[in-house]
PDB file of C-alpha atoms in Angstrom:
ATOM      1  CA  UNK A1105      -0.071  -0.236   0.010  1.00  0.00           C
ATOM      2  CA  UNK A1106       1.546   3.149  -0.914  1.00  0.00           C
ATOM      3  CA  UNK A1107       0.537   6.479   0.986  1.00  0.00           C
ATOM      4  CA  UNK A1108      -1.842   8.768  -0.635  1.00  0.00           C
ATOM      5  CA  UNK A1109      -1.162  12.658  -0.441  1.00  0.00           C
ATOM      6  CA  UNK A1110      -3.810  14.012   1.448  1.00  0.00           C
ATOM      7  CA  UNK A1111      -5.075  17.866   0.469  1.00  0.00           C
ATOM      8  CA  UNK A1112      -4.152  20.372   2.612  1.00  0.00           C
ATOM      9  CA  UNK A1113      -6.841  22.438   4.317  1.00  0.00           C
ATOM     10  CA  UNK A1114      -7.518  25.850   2.613  1.00  0.00           C
ATOM     11  CA  UNK A1115      -8.012  29.173   4.287  1.00  0.00           C
ATOM     12  CA  UNK A1116     -10.182  32.165   2.909  1.00  0.00           C
ATOM     13  CA  UNK A1117      -9.555  35.429   4.209  1.00  0.00           C
ATOM     14  CA  UNK A1118     -11.898  38.296   3.307  1.00  0.00           C
ATOM     15  CA  UNK A1119     -11.708  41.841   3.719  1.00  0.00           C
ATOM     16  CA  UNK A1120     -14.506  43.925   4.661  1.00  0.00           C
ATOM     17  CA  UNK A1121     -13.996  47.402   5.152  1.00  0.00           C
ATOM     18  CA  UNK A1122     -16.990  49.104   7.084  1.00  0.00           C
ATOM     19  CA  UNK A1123     -18.965  52.219   6.328  1.00  0.00           C
ATOM     20  CA  UNK A1124     -19.415  54.896   9.100  1.00  0.00           C
ATOM     21  CA  UNK A1125     -21.099  54.169  11.876  1.00  0.00           C
ATOM     22  CA  UNK A1126     -21.663  50.559  11.124  1.00  0.00           C
ATOM     23  CA  UNK A1127     -19.318  48.930  12.881  1.00  0.00           C
ATOM     24  CA  UNK A1128     -22.528  47.303  14.860  1.00  0.00           C
ATOM     25  CA  UNK A1129     -24.021  46.117  12.429  1.00  0.00           C
ATOM     26  CA  UNK A1130     -20.975  44.206  11.049  1.00  0.00           C
ATOM     27  CA  UNK A1131     -20.410  42.495  14.174  1.00  0.00           C
ATOM     28  CA  UNK A1132     -23.708  41.209  14.020  1.00  0.00           C
ATOM     29  CA  UNK A1133     -23.072  40.284  10.376  1.00  0.00           C
ATOM     30  CA  UNK A1134     -19.825  38.339  11.429  1.00  0.00           C
ATOM     31  CA  UNK A1135     -21.745  36.091  14.314  1.00  0.00           C
ATOM     32  CA  UNK A1136     -24.240  35.255  11.650  1.00  0.00           C
ATOM     33  CA  UNK A1137     -21.250  34.372   9.287  1.00  0.00           C
ATOM     34  CA  UNK A1138     -19.212  32.378  12.139  1.00  0.00           C
ATOM     35  CA  UNK A1139     -22.689  30.771  12.900  1.00  0.00           C
ATOM     36  CA  UNK A1140     -23.625  29.651   9.222  1.00  0.00           C
ATOM     37  CA  UNK A1141     -19.947  28.718   8.278  1.00  0.00           C
ATOM     38  CA  UNK A1142     -19.744  26.387  11.424  1.00  0.00           C
ATOM     39  CA  UNK A1143     -22.464  24.041   9.845  1.00  0.00           C
ATOM     40  CA  UNK A1144     -21.353  23.896   6.065  1.00  0.00           C
ATOM     41  CA  UNK A1145     -19.109  20.567   6.258  1.00  0.00           C
ATOM     42  CA  UNK A1146     -15.595  20.405   5.843  1.00  0.00           C
ATOM     43  CA  UNK A1147     -15.549  23.758   8.378  1.00  0.00           C
ATOM     44  CA  UNK A1148     -12.470  23.637  10.600  1.00  0.00           C
ATOM     45  CA  UNK A1149     -12.903  27.191  12.211  1.00  0.00           C
ATOM     46  CA  UNK A1150     -13.132  30.855  11.713  1.00  0.00           C
ATOM     47  CA  UNK A1151     -11.723  33.759  13.348  1.00  0.00           C
ATOM     48  CA  UNK A1152     -12.886  37.452  13.112  1.00  0.00           C
ATOM     49  CA  UNK A1153      -9.866  40.270  13.410  1.00  0.00           C
ATOM     50  CA  UNK A1154     -11.050  43.783  13.398  1.00  0.00           C
ATOM     51  CA  UNK A1155     -12.096  46.353  13.615  1.00  0.00           C
ATOM     52  CA  UNK A1156      -8.407  47.998  12.577  1.00  0.00           C
ATOM     53  CA  UNK A1157      -9.103  51.359  11.006  1.00  0.00           C
ATOM     54  CA  UNK A1158     -12.624  50.209   9.914  1.00  0.00           C
ATOM     55  CA  UNK A1159     -11.864  47.189   8.627  1.00  0.00           C
ATOM     56  CA  UNK A1160     -13.001  43.651   9.399  1.00  0.00           C
ATOM     57  CA  UNK A1161     -10.789  39.937   8.640  1.00  0.00           C
ATOM     58  CA  UNK A1162     -12.798  36.972   8.557  1.00  0.00           C
ATOM     59  CA  UNK A1163     -10.535  33.828   8.367  1.00  0.00           C
ATOM     60  CA  UNK A1164     -12.187  30.660   7.402  1.00  0.00           C
ATOM     61  CA  UNK A1165     -10.689  27.321   7.062  1.00  0.00           C
ATOM     62  CA  UNK A1166     -12.294  24.300   5.501  1.00  0.00           C
ATOM     63  CA  UNK A1167     -10.914  20.728   5.535  1.00  0.00           C
ATOM     64  CA  UNK A1168      -9.628  20.965   1.552  1.00  0.00           C
ATOM     65  CA  UNK A1169     -10.566  23.003  -1.738  1.00  0.00           C
ATOM     66  CA  UNK A1170     -14.123  21.415  -2.439  1.00  0.00           C
ATOM     67  CA  UNK A1171     -15.438  22.085   0.923  1.00  0.00           C
ATOM     68  CA  UNK A1172     -14.471  25.727   0.916  1.00  0.00           C
ATOM     69  CA  UNK A1173     -15.966  25.955  -2.821  1.00  0.00           C
ATOM     70  CA  UNK A1174     -19.236  24.608  -1.714  1.00  0.00           C
ATOM     71  CA  UNK A1175     -19.125  27.150   1.238  1.00  0.00           C
ATOM     72  CA  UNK A1176     -19.265  29.959  -1.379  1.00  0.00           C
ATOM     73  CA  UNK A1177     -21.586  28.436  -3.682  1.00  0.00           C
ATOM     74  CA  UNK A1178     -23.905  27.752  -1.129  1.00  0.00           C
ATOM     75  CA  UNK A1179     -27.406  30.030  -0.874  1.00  0.00           C
ATOM     76  CA  UNK A1180     -26.397  31.192   3.170  1.00  0.00           C
ATOM     77  CA  UNK A1181     -22.937  32.345   1.671  1.00  0.00           C
ATOM     78  CA  UNK A1182     -24.219  34.512  -0.801  1.00  0.00           C
ATOM     79  CA  UNK A1183     -26.710  35.621   1.460  1.00  0.00           C
ATOM     80  CA  UNK A1184     -24.450  36.860   3.706  1.00  0.00           C
ATOM     81  CA  UNK A1185     -22.123  38.744   0.999  1.00  0.00           C
ATOM     82  CA  UNK A1186     -25.134  40.360  -0.181  1.00  0.00           C
ATOM     83  CA  UNK A1187     -26.235  41.492   2.861  1.00  0.00           C
ATOM     84  CA  UNK A1188     -22.712  42.545   3.853  1.00  0.00           C
ATOM     85  CA  UNK A1189     -22.845  45.187   0.714  1.00  0.00           C
ATOM     86  CA  UNK A1190     -25.122  47.337   2.582  1.00  0.00           C
ATOM     87  CA  UNK A1191     -22.469  48.499   4.815  1.00  0.00           C
ATOM     88  CA  UNK A1192     -19.370  47.508   4.058  1.00  0.00           C
ATOM     89  CA  UNK A1193     -17.269  47.426   1.088  1.00  0.00           C
ATOM     90  CA  UNK A1194     -15.223  44.226  -0.045  1.00  0.00           C
ATOM     91  CA  UNK A1195     -11.699  44.907  -0.666  1.00  0.00           C
ATOM     92  CA  UNK A1196     -10.671  42.934  -3.716  1.00  0.00           C
ATOM     93  CA  UNK A1197     -12.146  38.957  -3.707  1.00  0.00           C
ATOM     94  CA  UNK A1198     -11.199  36.499  -0.946  1.00  0.00           C
ATOM     95  CA  UNK A1199      -7.846  35.361  -0.567  1.00  0.00           C
ATOM     96  CA  UNK A1200      -7.689  31.577  -0.574  1.00  0.00           C
ATOM     97  CA  UNK A1201      -4.586  30.090   0.760  1.00  0.00           C
ATOM     98  CA  UNK A1202      -2.692  26.676   1.900  1.00  0.00           C
ATOM     99  CA  UNK A1203      -0.634  26.145   4.450  1.00  0.00           C
ATOM    100  CA  UNK A1204       1.475  29.359   6.360  1.00  0.00           C
ATOM    101  CA  UNK A1205       1.191  31.330   3.969  1.00  0.00           C
ATOM    102  CA  UNK A1206      -1.832  32.782   5.485  1.00  0.00           C
ATOM    103  CA  UNK A1207      -0.143  33.567   8.505  1.00  0.00           C
ATOM    104  CA  UNK A1208       2.789  34.913   6.906  1.00  0.00           C
ATOM    105  CA  UNK A1209       4.894  36.655   4.247  1.00  0.00           C
ATOM    106  CA  UNK A1210       7.368  33.836   2.664  1.00  0.00           C
ATOM    107  CA  UNK A1211       9.995  35.064   0.939  1.00  0.00           C
ATOM    108  CA  UNK A1212       9.839  35.612  -2.896  1.00  0.00           C
TER     109      UNK A1212
END
């Protein structure tokens, strides 16, 4: 029997810049996001960082790319993304990473 390569966990970093006076709205939304993501198959954890100058970061971890893709394409995730557009703006597309590059800037 030969060992098979396991797919590494995958992390998604979502950055939102909150519009003026919408901090409480964003924090309530982030709690709903965390709760909804936690029910998705393959979810391993979510952290919310912020506010830092009006920016919030959601770090979402899934067992593999397929589980993350299923979450991102789910009705719940799409509805939460649309809801966030009312009180914040996305800082580009979410970043998807595997391994330690989620936490550190690697050389090169």
